[in-house]
PDB file of C-alpha atoms and ligand atoms in Angstrom:
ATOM      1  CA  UNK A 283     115.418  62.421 100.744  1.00  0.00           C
ATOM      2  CA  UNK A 284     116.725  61.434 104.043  1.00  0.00           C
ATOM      3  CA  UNK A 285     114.636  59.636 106.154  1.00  0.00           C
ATOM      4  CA  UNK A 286     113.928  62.133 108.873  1.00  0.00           C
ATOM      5  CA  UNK A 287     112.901  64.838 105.968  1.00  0.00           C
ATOM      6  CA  UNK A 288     111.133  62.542 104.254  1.00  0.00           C
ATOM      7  CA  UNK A 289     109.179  62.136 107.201  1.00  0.00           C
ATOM      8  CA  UNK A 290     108.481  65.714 108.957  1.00  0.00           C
ATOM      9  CA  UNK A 291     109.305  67.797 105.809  1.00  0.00           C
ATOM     10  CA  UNK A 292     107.314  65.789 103.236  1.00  0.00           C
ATOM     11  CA  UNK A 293     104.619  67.441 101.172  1.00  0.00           C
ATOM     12  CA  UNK A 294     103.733  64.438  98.852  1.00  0.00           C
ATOM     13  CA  UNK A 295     100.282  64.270  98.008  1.00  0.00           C
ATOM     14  CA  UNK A 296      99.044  68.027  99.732  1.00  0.00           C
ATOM     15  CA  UNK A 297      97.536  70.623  97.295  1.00  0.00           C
ATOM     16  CA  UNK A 298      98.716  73.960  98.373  1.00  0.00           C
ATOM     17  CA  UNK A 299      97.340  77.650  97.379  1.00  0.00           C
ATOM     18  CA  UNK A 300     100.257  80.276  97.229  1.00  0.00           C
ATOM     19  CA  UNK A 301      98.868  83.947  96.126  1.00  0.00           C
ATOM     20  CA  UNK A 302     101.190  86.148  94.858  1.00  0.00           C
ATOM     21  CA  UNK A 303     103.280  83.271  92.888  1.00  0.00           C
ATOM     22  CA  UNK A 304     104.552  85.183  89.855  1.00  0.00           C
ATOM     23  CA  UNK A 305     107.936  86.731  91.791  1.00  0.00           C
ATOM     24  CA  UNK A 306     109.609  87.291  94.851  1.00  0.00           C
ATOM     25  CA  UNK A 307     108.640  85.077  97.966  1.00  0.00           C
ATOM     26  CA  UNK A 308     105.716  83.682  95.980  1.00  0.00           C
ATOM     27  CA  UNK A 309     107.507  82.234  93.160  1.00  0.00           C
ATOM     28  CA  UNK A 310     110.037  81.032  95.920  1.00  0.00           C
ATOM     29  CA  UNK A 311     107.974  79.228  98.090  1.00  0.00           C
ATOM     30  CA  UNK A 312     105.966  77.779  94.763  1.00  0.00           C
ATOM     31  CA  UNK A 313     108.931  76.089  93.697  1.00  0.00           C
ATOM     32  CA  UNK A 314     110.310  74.897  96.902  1.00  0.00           C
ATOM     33  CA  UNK A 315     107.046  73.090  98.060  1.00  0.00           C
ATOM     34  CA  UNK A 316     106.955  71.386  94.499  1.00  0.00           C
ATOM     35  CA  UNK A 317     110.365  69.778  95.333  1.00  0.00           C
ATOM     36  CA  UNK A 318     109.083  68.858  98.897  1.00  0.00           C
ATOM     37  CA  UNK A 319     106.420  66.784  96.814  1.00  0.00           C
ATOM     38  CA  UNK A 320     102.894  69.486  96.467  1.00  0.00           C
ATOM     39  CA  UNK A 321     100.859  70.173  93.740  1.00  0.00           C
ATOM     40  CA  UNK A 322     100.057  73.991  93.973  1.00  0.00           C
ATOM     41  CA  UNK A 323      97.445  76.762  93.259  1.00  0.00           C
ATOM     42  CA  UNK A 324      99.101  80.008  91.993  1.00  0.00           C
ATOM     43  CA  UNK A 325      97.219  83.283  92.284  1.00  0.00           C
ATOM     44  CA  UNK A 326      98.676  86.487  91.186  1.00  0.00           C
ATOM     45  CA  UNK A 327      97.359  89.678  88.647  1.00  0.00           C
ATOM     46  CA  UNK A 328     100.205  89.043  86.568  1.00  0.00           C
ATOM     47  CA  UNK A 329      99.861  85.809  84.164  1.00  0.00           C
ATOM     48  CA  UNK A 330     103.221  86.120  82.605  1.00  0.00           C
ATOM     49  CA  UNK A 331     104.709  86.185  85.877  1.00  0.00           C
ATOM     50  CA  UNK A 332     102.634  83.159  86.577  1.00  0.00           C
ATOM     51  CA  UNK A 333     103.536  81.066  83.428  1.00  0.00           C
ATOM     52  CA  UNK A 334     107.364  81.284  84.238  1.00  0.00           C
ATOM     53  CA  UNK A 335     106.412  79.460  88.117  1.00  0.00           C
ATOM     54  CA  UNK A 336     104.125  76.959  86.728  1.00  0.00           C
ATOM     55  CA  UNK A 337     106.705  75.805  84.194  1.00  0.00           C
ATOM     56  CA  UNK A 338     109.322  75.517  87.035  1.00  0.00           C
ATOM     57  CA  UNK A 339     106.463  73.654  88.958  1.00  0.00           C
ATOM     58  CA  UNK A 340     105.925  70.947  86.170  1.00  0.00           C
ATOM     59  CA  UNK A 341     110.112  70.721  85.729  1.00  0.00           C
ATOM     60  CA  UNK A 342     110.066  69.418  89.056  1.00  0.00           C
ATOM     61  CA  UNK A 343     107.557  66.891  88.445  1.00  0.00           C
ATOM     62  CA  UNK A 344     104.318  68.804  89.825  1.00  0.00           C
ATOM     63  CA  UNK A 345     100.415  69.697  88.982  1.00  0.00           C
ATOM     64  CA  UNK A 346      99.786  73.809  89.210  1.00  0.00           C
ATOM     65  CA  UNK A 347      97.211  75.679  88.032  1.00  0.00           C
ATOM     66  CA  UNK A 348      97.065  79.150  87.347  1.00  0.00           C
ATOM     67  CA  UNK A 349      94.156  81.595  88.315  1.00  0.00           C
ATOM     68  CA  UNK A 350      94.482  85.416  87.410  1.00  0.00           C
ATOM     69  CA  UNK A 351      92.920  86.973  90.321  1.00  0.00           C
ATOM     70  CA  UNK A 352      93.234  89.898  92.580  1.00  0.00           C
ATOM     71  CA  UNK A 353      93.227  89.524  95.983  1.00  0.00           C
ATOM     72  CA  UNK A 354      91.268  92.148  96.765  1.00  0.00           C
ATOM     73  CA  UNK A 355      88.396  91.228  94.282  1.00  0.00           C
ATOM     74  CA  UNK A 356      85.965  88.820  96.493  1.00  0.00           C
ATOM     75  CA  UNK A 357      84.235  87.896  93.748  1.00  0.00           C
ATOM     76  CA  UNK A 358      87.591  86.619  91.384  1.00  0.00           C
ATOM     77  CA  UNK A 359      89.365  84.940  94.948  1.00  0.00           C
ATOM     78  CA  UNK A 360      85.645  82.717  95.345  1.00  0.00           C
ATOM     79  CA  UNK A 361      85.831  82.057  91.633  1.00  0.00           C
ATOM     80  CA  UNK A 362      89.488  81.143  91.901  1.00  0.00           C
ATOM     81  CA  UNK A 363      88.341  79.024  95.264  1.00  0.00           C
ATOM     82  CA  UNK A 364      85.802  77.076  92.980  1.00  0.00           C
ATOM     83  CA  UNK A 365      88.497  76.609  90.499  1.00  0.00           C
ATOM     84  CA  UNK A 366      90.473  74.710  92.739  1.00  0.00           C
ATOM     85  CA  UNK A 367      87.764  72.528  94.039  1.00  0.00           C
ATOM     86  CA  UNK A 368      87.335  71.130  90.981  1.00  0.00           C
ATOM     87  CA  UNK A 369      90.692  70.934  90.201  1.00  0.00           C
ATOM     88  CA  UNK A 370      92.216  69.338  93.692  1.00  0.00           C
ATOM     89  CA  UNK A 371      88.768  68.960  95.579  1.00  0.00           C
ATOM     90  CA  UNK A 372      90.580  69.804  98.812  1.00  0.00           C
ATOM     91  CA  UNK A 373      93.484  72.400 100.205  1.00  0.00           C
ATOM     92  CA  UNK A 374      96.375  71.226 102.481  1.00  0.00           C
ATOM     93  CA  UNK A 375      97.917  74.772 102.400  1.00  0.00           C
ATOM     94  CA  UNK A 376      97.426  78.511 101.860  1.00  0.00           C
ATOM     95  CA  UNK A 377     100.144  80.987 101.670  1.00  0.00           C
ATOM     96  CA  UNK A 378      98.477  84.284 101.764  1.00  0.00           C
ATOM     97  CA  UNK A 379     101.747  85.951 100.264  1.00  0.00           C
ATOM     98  CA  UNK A 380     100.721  88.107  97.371  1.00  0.00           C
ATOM     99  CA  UNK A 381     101.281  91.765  99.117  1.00  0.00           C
ATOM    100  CA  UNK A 382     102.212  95.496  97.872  1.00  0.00           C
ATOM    101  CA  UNK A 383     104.603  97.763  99.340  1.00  0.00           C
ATOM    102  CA  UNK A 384     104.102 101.405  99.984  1.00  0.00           C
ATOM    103  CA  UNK A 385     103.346 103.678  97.296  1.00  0.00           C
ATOM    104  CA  UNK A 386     103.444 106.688  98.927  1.00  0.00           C
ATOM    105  CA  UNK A 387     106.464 107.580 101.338  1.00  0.00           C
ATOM    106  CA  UNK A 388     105.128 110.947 103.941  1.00  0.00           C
ATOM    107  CA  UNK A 389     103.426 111.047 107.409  1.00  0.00           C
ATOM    108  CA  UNK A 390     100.004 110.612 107.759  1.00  0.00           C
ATOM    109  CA  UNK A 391      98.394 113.887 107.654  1.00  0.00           C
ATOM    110  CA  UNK A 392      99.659 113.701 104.092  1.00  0.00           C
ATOM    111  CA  UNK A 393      98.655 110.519 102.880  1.00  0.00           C
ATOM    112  CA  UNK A 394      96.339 110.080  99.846  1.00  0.00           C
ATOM    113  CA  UNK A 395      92.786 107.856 100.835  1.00  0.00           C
ATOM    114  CA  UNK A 396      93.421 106.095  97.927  1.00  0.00           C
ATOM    115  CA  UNK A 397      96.816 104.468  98.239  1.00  0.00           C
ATOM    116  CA  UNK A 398      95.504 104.054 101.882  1.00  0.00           C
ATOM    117  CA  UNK A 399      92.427 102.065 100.714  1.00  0.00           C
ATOM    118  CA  UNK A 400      94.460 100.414  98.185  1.00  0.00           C
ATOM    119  CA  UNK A 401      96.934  98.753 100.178  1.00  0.00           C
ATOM    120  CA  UNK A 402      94.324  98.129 102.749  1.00  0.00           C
ATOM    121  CA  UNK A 403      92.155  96.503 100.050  1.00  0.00           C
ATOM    122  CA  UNK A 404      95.383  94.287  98.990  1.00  0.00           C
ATOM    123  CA  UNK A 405      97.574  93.626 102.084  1.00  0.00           C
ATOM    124  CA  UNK A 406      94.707  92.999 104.338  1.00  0.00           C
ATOM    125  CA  UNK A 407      91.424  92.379 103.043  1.00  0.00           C
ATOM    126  CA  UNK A 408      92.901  90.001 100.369  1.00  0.00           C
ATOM    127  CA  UNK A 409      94.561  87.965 103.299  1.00  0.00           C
ATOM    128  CA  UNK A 410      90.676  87.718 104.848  1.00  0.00           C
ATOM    129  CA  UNK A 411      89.260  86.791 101.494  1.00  0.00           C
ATOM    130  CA  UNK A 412      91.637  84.244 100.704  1.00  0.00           C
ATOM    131  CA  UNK A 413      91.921  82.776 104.108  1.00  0.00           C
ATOM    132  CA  UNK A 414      88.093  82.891 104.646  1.00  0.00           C
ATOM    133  CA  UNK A 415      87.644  80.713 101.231  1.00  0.00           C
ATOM    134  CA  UNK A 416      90.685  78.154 102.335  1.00  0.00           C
ATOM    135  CA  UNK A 417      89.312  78.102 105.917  1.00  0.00           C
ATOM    136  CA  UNK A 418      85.325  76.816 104.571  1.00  0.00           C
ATOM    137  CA  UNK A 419      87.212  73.621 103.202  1.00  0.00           C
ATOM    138  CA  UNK A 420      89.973  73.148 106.050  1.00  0.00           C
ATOM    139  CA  UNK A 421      87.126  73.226 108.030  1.00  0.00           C
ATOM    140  CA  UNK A 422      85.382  70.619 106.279  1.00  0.00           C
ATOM    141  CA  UNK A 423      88.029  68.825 106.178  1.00  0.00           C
ATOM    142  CA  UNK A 424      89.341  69.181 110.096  1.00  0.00           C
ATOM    143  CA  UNK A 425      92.746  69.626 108.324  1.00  0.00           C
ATOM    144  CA  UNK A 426      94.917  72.589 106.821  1.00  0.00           C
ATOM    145  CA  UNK A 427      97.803  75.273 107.396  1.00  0.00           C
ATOM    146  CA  UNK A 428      97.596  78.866 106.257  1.00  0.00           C
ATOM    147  CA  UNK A 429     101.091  80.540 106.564  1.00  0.00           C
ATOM    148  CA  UNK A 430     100.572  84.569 106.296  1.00  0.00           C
ATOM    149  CA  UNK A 431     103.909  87.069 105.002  1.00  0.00           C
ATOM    150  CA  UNK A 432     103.141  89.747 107.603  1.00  0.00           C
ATOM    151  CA  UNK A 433     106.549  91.920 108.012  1.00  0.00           C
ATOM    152  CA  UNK A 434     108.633  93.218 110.537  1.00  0.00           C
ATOM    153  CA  UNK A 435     106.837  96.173 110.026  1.00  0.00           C
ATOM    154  CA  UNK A 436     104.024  94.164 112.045  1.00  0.00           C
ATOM    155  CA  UNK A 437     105.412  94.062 115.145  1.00  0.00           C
ATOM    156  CA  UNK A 438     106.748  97.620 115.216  1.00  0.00           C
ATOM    157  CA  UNK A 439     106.280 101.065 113.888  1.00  0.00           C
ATOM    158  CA  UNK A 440     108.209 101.804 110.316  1.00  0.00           C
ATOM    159  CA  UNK A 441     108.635 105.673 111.316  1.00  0.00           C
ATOM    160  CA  UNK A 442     111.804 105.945 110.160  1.00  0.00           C
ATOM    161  CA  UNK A 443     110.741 105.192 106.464  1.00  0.00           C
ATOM    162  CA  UNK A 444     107.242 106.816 106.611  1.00  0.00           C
ATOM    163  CA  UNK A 445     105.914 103.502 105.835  1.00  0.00           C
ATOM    164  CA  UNK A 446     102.372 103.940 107.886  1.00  0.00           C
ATOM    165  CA  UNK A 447      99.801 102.220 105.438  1.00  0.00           C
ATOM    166  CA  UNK A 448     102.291  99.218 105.001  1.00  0.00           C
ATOM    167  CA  UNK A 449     103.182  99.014 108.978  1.00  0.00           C
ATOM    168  CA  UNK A 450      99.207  99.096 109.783  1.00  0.00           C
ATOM    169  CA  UNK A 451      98.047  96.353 107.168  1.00  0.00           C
ATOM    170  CA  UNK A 452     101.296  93.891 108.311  1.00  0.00           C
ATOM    171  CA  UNK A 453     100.742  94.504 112.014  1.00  0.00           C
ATOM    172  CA  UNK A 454      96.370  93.392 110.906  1.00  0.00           C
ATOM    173  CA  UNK A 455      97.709  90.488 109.203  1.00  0.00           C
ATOM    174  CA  UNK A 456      99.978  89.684 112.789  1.00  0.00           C
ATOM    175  CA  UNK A 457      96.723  89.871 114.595  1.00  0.00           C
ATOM    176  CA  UNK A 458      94.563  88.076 112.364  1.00  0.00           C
ATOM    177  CA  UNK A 459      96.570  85.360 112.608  1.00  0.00           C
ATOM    178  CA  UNK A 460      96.554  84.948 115.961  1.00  0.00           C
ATOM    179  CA  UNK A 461      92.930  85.259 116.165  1.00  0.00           C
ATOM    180  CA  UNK A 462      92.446  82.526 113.271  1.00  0.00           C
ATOM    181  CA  UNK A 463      94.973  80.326 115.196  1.00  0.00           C
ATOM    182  CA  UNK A 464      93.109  80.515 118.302  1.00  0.00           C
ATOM    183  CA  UNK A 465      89.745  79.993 116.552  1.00  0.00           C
ATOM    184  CA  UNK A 466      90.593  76.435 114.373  1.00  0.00           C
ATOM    185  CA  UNK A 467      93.795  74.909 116.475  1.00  0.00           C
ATOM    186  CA  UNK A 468      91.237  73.120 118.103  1.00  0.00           C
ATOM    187  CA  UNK A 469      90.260  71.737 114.513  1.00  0.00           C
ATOM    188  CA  UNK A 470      93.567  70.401 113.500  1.00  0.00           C
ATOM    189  CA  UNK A 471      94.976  73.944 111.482  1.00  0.00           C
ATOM    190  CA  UNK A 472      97.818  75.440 111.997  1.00  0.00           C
ATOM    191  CA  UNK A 473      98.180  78.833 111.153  1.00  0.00           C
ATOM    192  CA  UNK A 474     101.420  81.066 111.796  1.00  0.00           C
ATOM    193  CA  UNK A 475     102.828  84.229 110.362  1.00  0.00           C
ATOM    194  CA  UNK A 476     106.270  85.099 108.911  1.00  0.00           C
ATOM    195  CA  UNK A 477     107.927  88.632 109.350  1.00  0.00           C
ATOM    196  CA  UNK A 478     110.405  88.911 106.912  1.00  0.00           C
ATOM    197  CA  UNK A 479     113.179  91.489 107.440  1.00  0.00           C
ATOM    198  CA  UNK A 480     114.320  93.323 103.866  1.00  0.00           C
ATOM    199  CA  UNK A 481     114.758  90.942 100.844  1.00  0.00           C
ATOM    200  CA  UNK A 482     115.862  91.495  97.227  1.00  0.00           C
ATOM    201  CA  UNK A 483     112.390  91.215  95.265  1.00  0.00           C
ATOM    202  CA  UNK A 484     110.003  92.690  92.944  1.00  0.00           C
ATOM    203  CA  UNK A 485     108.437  94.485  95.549  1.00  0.00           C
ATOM    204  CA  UNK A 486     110.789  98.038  95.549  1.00  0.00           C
ATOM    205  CA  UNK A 487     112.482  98.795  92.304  1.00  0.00           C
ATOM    206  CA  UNK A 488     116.145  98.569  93.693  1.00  0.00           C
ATOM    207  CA  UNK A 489     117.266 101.163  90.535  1.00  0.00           C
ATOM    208  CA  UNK A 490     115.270 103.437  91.417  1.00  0.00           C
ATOM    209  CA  UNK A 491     117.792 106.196  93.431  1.00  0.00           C
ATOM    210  CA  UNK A 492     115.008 106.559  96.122  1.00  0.00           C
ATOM    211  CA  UNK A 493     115.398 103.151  97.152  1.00  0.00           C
ATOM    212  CA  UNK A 494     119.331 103.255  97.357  1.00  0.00           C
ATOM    213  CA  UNK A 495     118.628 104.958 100.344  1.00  0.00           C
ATOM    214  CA  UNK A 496     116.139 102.688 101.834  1.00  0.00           C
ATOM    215  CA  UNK A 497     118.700  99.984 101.405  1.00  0.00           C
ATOM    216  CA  UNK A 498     121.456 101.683 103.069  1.00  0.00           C
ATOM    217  CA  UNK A 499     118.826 102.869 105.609  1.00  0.00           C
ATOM    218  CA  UNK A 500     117.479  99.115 105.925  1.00  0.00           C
ATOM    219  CA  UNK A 501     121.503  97.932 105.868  1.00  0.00           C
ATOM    220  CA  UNK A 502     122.860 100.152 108.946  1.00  0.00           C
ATOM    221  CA  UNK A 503     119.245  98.949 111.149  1.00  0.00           C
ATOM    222  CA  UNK A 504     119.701  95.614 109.893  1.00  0.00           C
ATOM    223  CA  UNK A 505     122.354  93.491 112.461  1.00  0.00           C
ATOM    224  CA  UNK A 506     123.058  90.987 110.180  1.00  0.00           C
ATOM    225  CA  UNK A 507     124.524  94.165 107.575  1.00  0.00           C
ATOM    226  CA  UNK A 508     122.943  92.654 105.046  1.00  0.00           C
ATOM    227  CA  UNK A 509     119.550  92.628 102.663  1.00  0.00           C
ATOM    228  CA  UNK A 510     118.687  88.486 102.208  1.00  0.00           C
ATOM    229  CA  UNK A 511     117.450  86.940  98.867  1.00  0.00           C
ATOM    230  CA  UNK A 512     113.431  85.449  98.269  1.00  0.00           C
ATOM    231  CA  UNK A 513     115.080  81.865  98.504  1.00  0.00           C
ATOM    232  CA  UNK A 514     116.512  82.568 102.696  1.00  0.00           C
ATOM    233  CA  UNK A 515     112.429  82.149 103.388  1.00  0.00           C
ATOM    234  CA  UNK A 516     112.101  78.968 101.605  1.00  0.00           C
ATOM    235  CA  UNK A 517     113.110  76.949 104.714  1.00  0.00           C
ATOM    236  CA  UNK A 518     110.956  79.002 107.422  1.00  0.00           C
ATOM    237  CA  UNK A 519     108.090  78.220 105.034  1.00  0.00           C
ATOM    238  CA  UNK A 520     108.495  74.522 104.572  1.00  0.00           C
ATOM    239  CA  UNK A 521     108.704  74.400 108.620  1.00  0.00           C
ATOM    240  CA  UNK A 522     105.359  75.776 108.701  1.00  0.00           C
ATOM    241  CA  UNK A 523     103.681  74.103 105.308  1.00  0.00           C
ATOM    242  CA  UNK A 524     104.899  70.208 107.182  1.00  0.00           C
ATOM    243  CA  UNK A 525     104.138  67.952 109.926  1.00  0.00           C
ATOM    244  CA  UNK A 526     107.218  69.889 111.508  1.00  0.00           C
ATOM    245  CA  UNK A 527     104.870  72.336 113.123  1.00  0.00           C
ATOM    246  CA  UNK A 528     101.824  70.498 113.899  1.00  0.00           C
ATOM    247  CA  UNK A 529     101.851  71.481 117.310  1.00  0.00           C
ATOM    248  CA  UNK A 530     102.741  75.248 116.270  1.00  0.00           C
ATOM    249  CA  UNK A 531      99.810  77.461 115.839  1.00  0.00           C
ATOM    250  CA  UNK A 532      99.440  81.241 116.537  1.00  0.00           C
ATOM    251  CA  UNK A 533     103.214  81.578 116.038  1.00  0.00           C
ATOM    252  CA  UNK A 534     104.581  85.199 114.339  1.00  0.00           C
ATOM    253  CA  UNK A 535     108.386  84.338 113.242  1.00  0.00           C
ATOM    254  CA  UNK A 536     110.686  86.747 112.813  1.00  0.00           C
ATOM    255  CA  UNK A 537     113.572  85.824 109.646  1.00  0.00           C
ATOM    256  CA  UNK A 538     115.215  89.314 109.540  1.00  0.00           C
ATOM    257  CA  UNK A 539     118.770  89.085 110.397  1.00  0.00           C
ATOM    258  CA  UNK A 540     118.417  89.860 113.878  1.00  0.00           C
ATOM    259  CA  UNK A 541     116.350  93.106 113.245  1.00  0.00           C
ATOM    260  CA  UNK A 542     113.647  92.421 115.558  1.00  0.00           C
ATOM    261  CA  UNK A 543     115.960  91.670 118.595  1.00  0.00           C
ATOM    262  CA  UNK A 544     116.813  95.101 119.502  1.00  0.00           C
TER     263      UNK A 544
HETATM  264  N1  NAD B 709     110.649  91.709 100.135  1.00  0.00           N
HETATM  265  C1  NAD B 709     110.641  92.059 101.393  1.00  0.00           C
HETATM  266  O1  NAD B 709     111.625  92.599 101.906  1.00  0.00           O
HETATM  267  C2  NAD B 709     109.445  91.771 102.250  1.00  0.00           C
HETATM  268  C3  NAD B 709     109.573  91.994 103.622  1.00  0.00           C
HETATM  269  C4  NAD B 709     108.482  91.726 104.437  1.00  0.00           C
HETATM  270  C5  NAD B 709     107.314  91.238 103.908  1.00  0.00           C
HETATM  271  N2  NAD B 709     107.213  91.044 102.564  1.00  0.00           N
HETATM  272  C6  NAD B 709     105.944  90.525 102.059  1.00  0.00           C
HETATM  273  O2  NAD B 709     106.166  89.390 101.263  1.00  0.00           O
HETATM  274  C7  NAD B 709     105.076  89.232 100.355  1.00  0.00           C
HETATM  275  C8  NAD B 709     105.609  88.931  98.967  1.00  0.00           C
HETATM  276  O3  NAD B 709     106.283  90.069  98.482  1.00  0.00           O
HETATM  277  P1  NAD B 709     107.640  90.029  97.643  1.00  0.00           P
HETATM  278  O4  NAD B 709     108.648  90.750  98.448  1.00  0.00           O
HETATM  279  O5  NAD B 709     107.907  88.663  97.171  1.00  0.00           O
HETATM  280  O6  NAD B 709     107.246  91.033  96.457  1.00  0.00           O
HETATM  281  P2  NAD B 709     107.001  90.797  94.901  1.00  0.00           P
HETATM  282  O7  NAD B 709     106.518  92.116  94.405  1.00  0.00           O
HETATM  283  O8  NAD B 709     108.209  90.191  94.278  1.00  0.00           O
HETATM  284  O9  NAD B 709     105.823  89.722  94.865  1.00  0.00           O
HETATM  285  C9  NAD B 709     104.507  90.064  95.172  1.00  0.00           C
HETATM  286  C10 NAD B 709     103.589  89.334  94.207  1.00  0.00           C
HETATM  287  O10 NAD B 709     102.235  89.641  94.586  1.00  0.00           O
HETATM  288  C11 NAD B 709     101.510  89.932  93.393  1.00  0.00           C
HETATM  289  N3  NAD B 709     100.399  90.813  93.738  1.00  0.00           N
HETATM  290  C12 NAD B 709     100.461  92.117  94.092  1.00  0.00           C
HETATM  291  N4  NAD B 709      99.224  92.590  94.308  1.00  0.00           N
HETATM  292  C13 NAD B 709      98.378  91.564  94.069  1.00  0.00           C
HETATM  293  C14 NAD B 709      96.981  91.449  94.111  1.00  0.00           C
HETATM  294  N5  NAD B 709      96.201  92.492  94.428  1.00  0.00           N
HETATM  295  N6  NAD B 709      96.421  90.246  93.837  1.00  0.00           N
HETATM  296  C15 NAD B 709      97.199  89.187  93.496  1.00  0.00           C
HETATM  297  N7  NAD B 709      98.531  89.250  93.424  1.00  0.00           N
HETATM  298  C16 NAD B 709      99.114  90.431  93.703  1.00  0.00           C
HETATM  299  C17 NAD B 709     102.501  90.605  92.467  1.00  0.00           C
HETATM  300  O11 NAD B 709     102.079  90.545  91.124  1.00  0.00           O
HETATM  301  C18 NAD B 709     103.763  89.797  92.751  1.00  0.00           C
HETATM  302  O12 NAD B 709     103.854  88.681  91.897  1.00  0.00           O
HETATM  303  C19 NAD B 709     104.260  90.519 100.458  1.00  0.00           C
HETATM  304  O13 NAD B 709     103.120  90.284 101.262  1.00  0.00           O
HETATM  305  C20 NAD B 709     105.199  91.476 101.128  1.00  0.00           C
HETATM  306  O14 NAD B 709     104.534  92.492 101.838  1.00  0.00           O
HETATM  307  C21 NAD B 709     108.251  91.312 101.724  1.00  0.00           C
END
């Protein structure tokens, strides 16, 4: 590596959590903090999923562990928390990125308790649990970054797609981090949000003729024209896992081709 990556956007030697690992974003970020040098945690419900990112892990020369656990279990994230204190005695990083999208698509007088509870349950509570388990060590430790996937659906209301259970959970997870930032950035961690626009993953079936029209929908709103792939948030996230944004705390970035600018 060149010298000035090697320095700021080094992860040698950090042990780093990632929930969600077995696709999309998850998988992404998995893999791209293994080449900047972690060892990683993966957490996700689906263990095939999870096999295929820990064998890309070890190509690139890495330790991961996998822990089947849902997010919005308390009881499986401690386990999963004890796990890894035996296994790397400390965390460097959390990415609280395992998230679902919307199951139901109708205004709110309409919409089911239990998808609401669900994605409640999974989008926000599961960001708490995790981050509540990471932030008992970082503590401990004075030392630690927790990146959160939040969405642009965070900072503003997703009318247009009926998207009301996912828009309230992102736009928790938006203030949650700002209230964790304030609470530890005078302990030495960092922790900062990310509000993707629309990327190509797991998380809608794109052949599903329903979503054809949430892309072309998400296309026209979009400035940039354009849906972006699970490996344009690889950078963003290496900013915010490194020494590159040690004096960064509290920060929600938007990386969604401009849609947040209007
Ligand atoms: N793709 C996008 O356009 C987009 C935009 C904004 C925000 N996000 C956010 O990015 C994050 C990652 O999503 P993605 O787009 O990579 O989708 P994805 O479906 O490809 O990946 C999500 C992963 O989370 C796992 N997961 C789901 N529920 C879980 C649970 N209860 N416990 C543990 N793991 C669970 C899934 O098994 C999957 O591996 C989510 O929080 C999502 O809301 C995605």
């Amino acid at each position: 590596m060149m010298a000035i990556l090697d320095d700021i956007f080094s992860l040698k030697g950090k042990a780093a959590v990632v929930t969600g690992a077995a696709s999309g974003f998850g998988r992404a970020f998995a893999v791209a903090m293994a080449e900047a040098g972690a060892d990683l945690a993966l957490i996700d419900t689906n263990p095939q999923g999870l096999k295929q990112t820990v064998e890309l892990v070890r190509e690139r020369g890495r330790v991961a562990h996998i822990h089947v656990a849902d997010v919005s279990d308390e009881a499986a994230i401690c386990a999963a928390f004890k796990g890894i204190d035996e296994s790397f005695g400390r965390i460097d990083i959390l990415v609280n990125n395992a998230g679902i999208g919307e199951r139901f698509r109708g205004k709110i007088h309409e919409y089911p308790s239990a998808d609401w509870k669900r994605i409640v349950d999974v989008n926000l509570n599961g960001v708490f649990y995790c981050s509540r388990e990471a932030l008992r060590r970082m503590y401990a430790q004075q030392s630690g970054k927790i990146i959160n996937l939040a969405s642009i659906w965070g900072m503003v209301g997703g009318g247009f797609l009926n998207a009301g259970g996912y828009a309230t959970t992102k736009g928790g997870v938006v203030n949650l981090t700002r209230e964790m930032a304030l609470e530890y950035a005078p302990h030495n961690i960092q922790i900062n949000a990310i509000c993707p626009g629309f990327h190509r993953t797991s998380i809608m079936d794109f052949g599903d003729p329903q979503s054809q029209g949430i892309v072309e929908l998400m296309k026209a709103h979009t400035p940039a024209g354009r849906l972006a792939g699970a490996e344009e948030l690889r950078g963003t996230l290496l900013y915010l896992a490194s020494s590159a944004s040690n004096f960064m705390s509290g920060s929600i970035i938007a990386v969604d081709g401009g849609f947040l600018a209007r």
